[in-house]
Amino acid sequence: MKKVLVIGSAVCDVVMEVDHLPSRSEDINFYRQKMSLGGCAFNVCDCLRHFGVPFIPFLPVGRGMYGSFVRERLAARGIVSACPPPDGENGCCYCLVEPDGERTFLCYRGAEYLFEEEWLSRLDESPDAEQIGCVYVCGLEMEEETGESIVRYLERHREYGVFFAPSARICQIAPERMERMLELRPVLHLNEEEALRFTHCEAIREAGEALSARTHNTVLVTRGRHGCLIFDPENGSCTQVDAFPAEDGGDAIGAGDSHIGSVIALLQKGYAMRDAVRGANRVAAAVAGVQGALLSDERFEKLSFRFTVCGGGTVNSDNDGEMGRTFF
C-alpha cells in the first residue's frame, strides 16, 4: 500500500464550553476548559493511524508554549513530522462550544500554517517520495501566501491523487491559487454551506454538479445529520449516503476531518467510494459524540459494524461481536 502524504497543521485546541456566543461588548463566563491536540491535518493523520493506513505527516511544529504542547502530544501518539521545524511560534485554536455541540473557532495562526519551498523540495529528494500515492491538503494552508509552495509541489507531482478539503475559509483562498488547485482534479471534500457559498448556487445539487464538472472528479458534500452527498462526474449521479446518529454530549470539533480521513483510509484499503463514505459517516458520528476532535483507540475499536452487499446496494448491519479493525 502506498502512503498518504498529509500536508497541513497540528495545533493546540483550547476548548471552552459556553452557554452562548458573546455579542459585542458582552461579558460571558465559560464553565469548562481543556487543551487538546488538534488541527485538520493532524486529525486526518490520527484517523489514518486508527485504520492502520501508512502515512507521512508533513506538519510544521514551531516554537513556544503551544509548539511544545503539540510536539509532546504528537510524540505520545508515535507521530513524527517529516517537515523541518520552523523558526516561528505555533499558534492555537480557541474552540467555543455551545450546549448543542456546535463549535465556533477563533484561530491564532502561527508557524504551523506556513510552508517553505525548500522543505517540499527536500521531500522530493528523500526516500519518502517513492512511497507517496496520494496527498491530503487543507484549505487553511492554501489561504496563506506560502500556499504557493504547496501548489507548485502538487503541480510537479500530477501522478499523486489529491484530496482537498478547502474548509470554511474557502472564499479567502486567492482565486488564481484556487483555480490551480481545481486544475489538479482533486477529490473535493466540503460541507453544504461551503459548497453553496463558493459556487453562488441556490441548491446543493446544482453546486455539487458544478464543482464535479469543474474538477472532473468526485465531490463529497457533508450535511451533518443528513449524511453525505457523492457527486460522480462519470455518470452525473448524486448519491445520498445516510448519516449515523451521534451520541449526546459531544461536539462537532474534528467531525469533518475524521470524515475525510476515513474516506481516504477506506479507499486505500480498496473499498468503493460509497462504502468508504458510509464508513466515514460512522466514524464522524462517533467523533461528534465525544468532546474534542479525537477518538481514543478503545472507542475506535468499538466501532464494530459491517455492510452486506445485496443486489447492487448495501444494507447496514450492526454487529456486537468481535470485529477488530474489520469494518465491512
Short mmCIF file of C-alpha atoms in Angstrom, two decimals:
data_model
loop_
_atom_site.label_atom_id
_atom_site.label_comp_id
_atom_site.label_asym_id
_atom_site.label_seq_id
_atom_site.Cartn_x
_atom_site.Cartn_y
_atom_site.Cartn_z
CA MET A 1 0.00 0.00 0.00
CA LYS A 2 1.33 3.45 -0.95
CA LYS A 3 1.50 6.09 1.76
CA VAL A 4 -0.74 9.12 2.21
CA LEU A 5 1.17 12.40 2.40
CA VAL A 6 -0.67 14.66 4.85
CA ILE A 7 0.19 18.34 4.40
CA GLY A 8 -1.11 20.77 6.98
CA SER A 9 -1.21 21.85 10.58
CA ALA A 10 -1.17 20.40 14.06
CA VAL A 11 -2.34 22.85 16.70
CA CYS A 12 -3.33 23.14 20.31
CA ASP A 13 -7.11 23.30 20.62
CA VAL A 14 -8.26 25.31 23.64
CA VAL A 15 -11.84 24.10 24.05
CA MET A 16 -14.21 26.32 26.04
CA GLU A 17 -17.80 25.34 26.76
CA VAL A 18 -20.13 28.36 26.72
CA ASP A 19 -23.87 28.92 27.15
CA HIS A 20 -23.92 31.07 24.03
CA LEU A 21 -21.59 33.02 21.79
CA PRO A 22 -20.85 36.53 23.09
CA SER A 23 -22.27 39.56 21.40
CA ARG A 24 -20.31 42.77 21.06
CA SER A 25 -19.22 44.22 24.44
CA GLU A 26 -20.88 41.37 26.34
CA ASP A 27 -19.15 39.63 29.24
CA ILE A 28 -19.73 35.90 29.43
CA ASN A 29 -18.32 33.05 31.51
CA PHE A 30 -17.30 29.67 30.24
CA TYR A 31 -17.78 26.76 32.60
CA ARG A 32 -15.26 24.22 31.36
CA GLN A 33 -11.93 24.39 29.52
CA LYS A 34 -9.38 21.89 28.27
CA MET A 35 -6.41 21.78 25.93
CA SER A 36 -6.10 19.02 23.36
CA LEU A 37 -4.15 18.25 20.23
CA GLY A 38 -5.96 19.18 17.03
CA GLY A 39 -5.55 20.76 13.62
CA CYS A 40 -7.11 19.49 10.39
CA ALA A 41 -4.03 17.65 9.15
CA PHE A 42 -3.27 16.05 12.49
CA ASN A 43 -6.88 14.90 12.84
CA VAL A 44 -6.59 13.24 9.42
CA CYS A 45 -3.29 11.61 10.47
CA ASP A 46 -4.86 10.20 13.61
CA CYS A 47 -7.74 8.76 11.61
CA LEU A 48 -5.33 7.07 9.20
CA ARG A 49 -3.43 5.73 12.21
CA HIS A 50 -6.63 4.20 13.60
CA PHE A 51 -7.24 2.37 10.31
CA GLY A 52 -3.65 1.17 10.04
CA VAL A 53 -3.06 3.05 6.78
CA PRO A 54 0.55 4.23 6.30
CA PHE A 55 1.04 7.97 6.06
CA ILE A 56 3.72 10.65 6.01
CA PRO A 57 2.86 13.56 8.33
CA PHE A 58 4.16 16.83 6.93
CA LEU A 59 3.24 19.14 9.80
CA PRO A 60 5.31 22.21 10.74
CA VAL A 61 5.68 22.38 14.54
CA GLY A 62 7.05 25.70 15.74
CA ARG A 63 8.38 27.09 18.97
CA GLY A 64 6.73 28.47 22.09
CA MET A 65 4.27 27.10 24.62
CA TYR A 66 1.84 25.76 22.03
CA GLY A 67 4.63 24.28 19.92
CA SER A 68 5.93 22.35 22.92
CA PHE A 69 2.42 21.11 23.66
CA VAL A 70 1.93 19.91 20.08
CA ARG A 71 5.35 18.24 19.89
CA GLU A 72 4.81 16.33 23.13
CA ARG A 73 1.33 15.15 22.17
CA LEU A 74 2.50 14.03 18.72
CA ALA A 75 5.32 12.02 20.29
CA ALA A 76 2.84 10.37 22.67
CA ARG A 77 0.95 9.06 19.64
CA GLY A 78 4.10 7.96 17.83
CA ILE A 79 3.79 10.61 15.11
CA VAL A 80 6.99 12.25 13.90
CA SER A 81 6.61 15.02 11.33
CA ALA A 82 8.70 14.79 8.16
CA CYS A 83 8.65 18.59 7.98
CA PRO A 84 11.63 20.56 9.36
CA PRO A 85 10.75 22.71 12.42
CA PRO A 86 10.07 26.34 11.52
CA ASP A 87 11.59 29.27 13.39
CA GLY A 88 8.30 30.92 14.34
CA GLU A 89 5.93 30.17 17.18
CA ASN A 90 2.98 27.82 16.93
CA GLY A 91 -0.45 29.35 17.23
CA CYS A 92 -3.57 27.78 18.69
CA CYS A 93 -7.29 27.44 18.07
CA TYR A 94 -9.86 28.63 20.60
CA CYS A 95 -12.94 26.44 20.21
CA LEU A 96 -16.16 27.86 21.65
CA VAL A 97 -18.65 25.02 22.08
CA GLU A 98 -22.35 25.76 22.66
CA PRO A 99 -24.73 23.38 24.50
CA ASP A 100 -25.96 21.80 21.24
CA GLY A 101 -22.38 20.87 20.31
CA GLU A 102 -21.90 23.47 17.57
CA ARG A 103 -18.40 24.92 17.56
CA THR A 104 -17.04 28.32 16.60
CA PHE A 105 -13.30 28.77 16.05
CA LEU A 106 -11.05 31.71 16.88
CA CYS A 107 -7.67 30.96 15.36
CA TYR A 108 -4.32 32.47 16.29
CA ARG A 109 -2.38 31.48 13.19
CA GLY A 110 1.29 30.78 13.68
CA ALA A 111 4.16 28.91 12.06
CA GLU A 112 2.06 25.74 11.69
CA TYR A 113 0.36 27.18 8.59
CA LEU A 114 3.48 28.34 6.74
CA PHE A 115 5.36 26.12 4.27
CA GLU A 116 8.72 26.85 2.70
CA GLU A 117 9.62 25.82 -0.83
CA GLU A 118 12.86 24.26 0.40
CA TRP A 119 11.02 21.82 2.69
CA LEU A 120 8.97 20.38 -0.16
CA SER A 121 11.99 20.25 -2.45
CA ARG A 122 13.79 18.30 0.25
CA LEU A 123 10.83 15.90 0.39
CA ASP A 124 11.26 15.31 -3.36
CA GLU A 125 14.82 14.17 -2.71
CA SER A 126 14.01 11.90 0.24
CA PRO A 127 13.23 8.14 0.17
CA ASP A 128 9.68 9.05 1.21
CA ALA A 129 8.97 10.43 -2.27
CA GLU A 130 8.78 6.97 -3.83
CA GLN A 131 6.27 5.82 -1.20
CA ILE A 132 3.64 8.51 -1.79
CA GLY A 133 0.43 7.51 -3.53
CA CYS A 134 -1.93 10.35 -2.65
CA VAL A 135 -1.91 13.67 -0.82
CA TYR A 136 -4.31 15.35 1.61
CA VAL A 137 -4.32 19.16 1.69
CA CYS A 138 -6.44 21.55 3.77
CA GLY A 139 -7.54 24.98 2.61
CA LEU A 140 -6.28 26.69 5.76
CA GLU A 141 -2.71 26.34 4.50
CA MET A 142 -3.69 27.34 0.96
CA GLU A 143 -5.01 30.67 2.23
CA GLU A 144 -1.51 31.75 3.26
CA GLU A 145 0.92 33.17 0.70
CA THR A 146 3.15 30.15 1.30
CA GLY A 147 0.29 28.05 -0.07
CA GLU A 148 2.00 28.78 -3.40
CA SER A 149 4.76 26.36 -2.35
CA ILE A 150 2.20 23.60 -1.83
CA VAL A 151 0.50 24.22 -5.17
CA ARG A 152 3.82 24.15 -7.02
CA TYR A 153 4.74 20.90 -5.28
CA LEU A 154 1.46 19.27 -6.34
CA GLU A 155 1.84 20.57 -9.89
CA ARG A 156 5.20 18.81 -10.05
CA HIS A 157 3.53 15.56 -8.97
CA ARG A 158 0.39 15.16 -11.02
CA GLU A 159 0.79 11.41 -10.57
CA TYR A 160 -0.46 11.78 -7.00
CA GLY A 161 -4.15 11.61 -6.23
CA VAL A 162 -5.18 14.75 -4.35
CA PHE A 163 -7.81 15.06 -1.62
CA PHE A 164 -8.60 18.71 -0.98
CA ALA A 165 -10.70 19.97 1.95
CA PRO A 166 -10.95 23.75 1.40
CA SER A 167 -12.56 24.36 4.84
CA ALA A 168 -14.74 27.27 5.92
CA ARG A 169 -12.03 29.64 4.63
CA ILE A 170 -12.71 28.52 1.05
CA CYS A 171 -13.57 32.03 -0.15
CA GLN A 172 -10.43 33.52 1.43
CA ILE A 173 -8.13 31.46 -0.82
CA ALA A 174 -6.73 33.60 -3.64
CA PRO A 175 -8.88 32.89 -6.75
CA GLU A 176 -5.88 32.16 -9.00
CA ARG A 177 -4.47 29.72 -6.46
CA MET A 178 -7.84 28.05 -6.05
CA GLU A 179 -8.14 27.65 -9.81
CA ARG A 180 -4.76 25.93 -9.92
CA MET A 181 -5.86 23.58 -7.15
CA LEU A 182 -9.03 22.68 -9.07
CA GLU A 183 -6.91 22.08 -12.19
CA LEU A 184 -5.21 19.25 -10.27
CA ARG A 185 -8.55 17.38 -10.35
CA PRO A 186 -8.75 16.72 -6.62
CA VAL A 187 -11.43 14.83 -4.77
CA LEU A 188 -13.16 17.77 -3.10
CA HIS A 189 -14.48 17.43 0.45
CA LEU A 190 -16.59 20.28 1.81
CA ASN A 191 -19.81 20.90 3.67
CA GLU A 192 -23.07 22.19 2.29
CA GLU A 193 -22.60 25.79 3.38
CA GLU A 194 -19.10 25.96 1.88
CA ALA A 195 -20.26 24.49 -1.44
CA LEU A 196 -23.15 26.95 -1.78
CA ARG A 197 -21.06 29.95 -0.76
CA PHE A 198 -18.23 29.15 -3.15
CA THR A 199 -20.39 28.38 -6.19
CA HIS A 200 -23.08 31.03 -5.53
CA CYS A 201 -25.65 28.35 -6.29
CA GLU A 202 -29.02 28.22 -4.55
CA ALA A 203 -29.40 24.42 -4.50
CA ILE A 204 -26.85 21.95 -3.22
CA ARG A 205 -27.31 19.59 -6.14
CA GLU A 206 -26.54 22.40 -8.57
CA ALA A 207 -23.46 23.34 -6.53
CA GLY A 208 -22.14 19.78 -6.33
CA GLU A 209 -22.63 19.16 -10.03
CA ALA A 210 -20.85 22.42 -10.89
CA LEU A 211 -17.87 21.53 -8.72
CA SER A 212 -17.69 17.99 -10.06
CA ALA A 213 -17.81 19.25 -13.65
CA ARG A 214 -15.03 21.69 -12.82
CA THR A 215 -12.67 19.14 -11.25
CA HIS A 216 -13.71 16.11 -13.35
CA ASN A 217 -13.58 14.16 -10.12
CA THR A 218 -15.72 13.09 -7.20
CA VAL A 219 -17.12 15.78 -4.91
CA LEU A 220 -18.20 14.91 -1.37
CA VAL A 221 -20.59 17.30 0.36
CA THR A 222 -21.22 16.59 4.04
CA ARG A 223 -24.56 17.61 5.54
CA GLY A 224 -24.28 16.76 9.23
CA ARG A 225 -27.20 14.66 10.43
CA HIS A 226 -28.41 14.41 6.83
CA GLY A 227 -25.37 12.39 5.76
CA CYS A 228 -23.19 12.99 2.73
CA LEU A 229 -23.77 13.53 -0.98
CA ILE A 230 -21.46 11.94 -3.55
CA PHE A 231 -21.28 13.68 -6.93
CA ASP A 232 -19.83 11.43 -9.63
CA PRO A 233 -18.68 13.19 -12.83
CA GLU A 234 -18.58 9.99 -14.90
CA ASN A 235 -22.33 9.44 -14.89
CA GLY A 236 -23.53 12.74 -13.44
CA SER A 237 -25.10 10.97 -10.47
CA CYS A 238 -25.74 12.32 -7.00
CA THR A 239 -25.85 9.63 -4.30
CA GLN A 240 -27.13 10.23 -0.78
CA VAL A 241 -25.36 8.23 1.95
CA ASP A 242 -27.26 8.46 5.23
CA ALA A 243 -25.67 9.55 8.48
CA PHE A 244 -25.38 7.57 11.68
CA PRO A 245 -26.81 9.12 14.86
CA ALA A 246 -24.29 10.77 17.16
CA GLU A 247 -24.42 10.30 20.90
CA ASP A 248 -25.48 13.25 23.04
CA GLY A 249 -22.90 15.21 24.98
CA GLY A 250 -20.32 15.61 22.24
CA ASP A 251 -19.40 18.43 19.88
CA ALA A 252 -18.69 18.98 16.19
CA ILE A 253 -14.95 19.59 16.59
CA GLY A 254 -12.99 17.42 14.14
CA ALA A 255 -16.02 15.64 12.67
CA GLY A 256 -15.27 16.83 9.14
CA ASP A 257 -11.57 15.99 9.43
CA SER A 258 -12.36 12.48 10.67
CA HIS A 259 -14.76 12.08 7.76
CA ILE A 260 -12.27 12.84 5.00
CA GLY A 261 -9.55 10.93 6.88
CA SER A 262 -11.79 7.85 6.98
CA VAL A 263 -12.73 8.20 3.32
CA ILE A 264 -9.05 8.26 2.35
CA ALA A 265 -8.23 5.32 4.63
CA LEU A 266 -11.02 3.11 3.33
CA LEU A 267 -10.28 3.94 -0.30
CA GLN A 268 -6.66 3.00 0.36
CA LYS A 269 -7.90 -0.32 1.71
CA GLY A 270 -9.76 -0.99 -1.52
CA TYR A 271 -13.35 -0.05 -0.69
CA ALA A 272 -15.62 1.59 -3.24
CA MET A 273 -16.39 5.28 -2.72
CA ARG A 274 -19.92 4.67 -1.49
CA ASP A 275 -18.81 2.19 1.18
CA ALA A 276 -15.89 4.45 2.13
CA VAL A 277 -18.30 7.34 2.68
CA ARG A 278 -20.66 5.15 4.68
CA GLY A 279 -17.80 4.06 6.93
CA ALA A 280 -16.67 7.68 7.23
CA ASN A 281 -20.19 8.66 8.29
CA ARG A 282 -19.94 6.14 11.12
CA VAL A 283 -16.58 7.44 12.32
CA ALA A 284 -17.66 11.10 12.07
CA ALA A 285 -20.77 10.33 14.14
CA ALA A 286 -18.56 8.75 16.79
CA VAL A 287 -16.31 11.84 16.84
CA ALA A 288 -19.37 14.09 17.14
CA GLY A 289 -20.40 12.01 20.15
CA VAL A 290 -17.26 12.87 22.17
CA GLN A 291 -15.77 16.11 23.38
CA GLY A 292 -12.92 17.27 21.15
CA ALA A 293 -11.62 16.05 17.82
CA LEU A 294 -10.13 12.67 18.70
CA LEU A 295 -11.33 9.14 19.31
CA SER A 296 -9.41 7.02 21.76
CA ASP A 297 -8.09 3.71 20.45
CA GLU A 298 -10.60 1.91 22.68
CA ARG A 299 -13.54 3.91 21.34
CA PHE A 300 -12.43 3.38 17.77
CA GLU A 301 -12.20 -0.38 18.30
CA LYS A 302 -15.83 -0.40 19.45
CA LEU A 303 -16.99 0.81 16.04
CA SER A 304 -17.77 -2.76 15.03
CA PHE A 305 -20.17 -2.98 12.09
CA ARG A 306 -20.34 -4.44 8.64
CA PHE A 307 -22.12 -3.86 5.35
CA THR A 308 -23.68 -6.73 3.48
CA VAL A 309 -23.74 -6.30 -0.28
CA CYS A 310 -27.02 -7.36 -1.81
CA GLY A 311 -28.45 -6.71 -5.23
CA GLY A 312 -26.17 -3.83 -6.07
CA GLY A 313 -26.94 -1.95 -2.85
CA THR A 314 -25.60 -2.05 0.66
CA VAL A 315 -27.59 -2.73 3.80
CA ASN A 316 -26.25 -1.63 7.15
CA SER A 317 -25.94 -4.36 9.74
CA ASP A 318 -24.67 -3.62 13.24
CA ASN A 319 -22.74 -6.38 14.91
CA ASP A 320 -21.74 -6.55 18.54
CA GLY A 321 -19.34 -9.43 18.00
CA GLU A 322 -15.59 -9.20 17.84
CA MET A 323 -14.80 -7.38 14.60
CA GLY A 324 -11.40 -5.84 15.39
CA ARG A 325 -10.48 -3.47 12.56
CA THR A 326 -12.83 -5.11 10.05
CA PHE A 327 -15.41 -2.55 9.00
CA PHE A 328 -17.46 -4.05 6.19
#
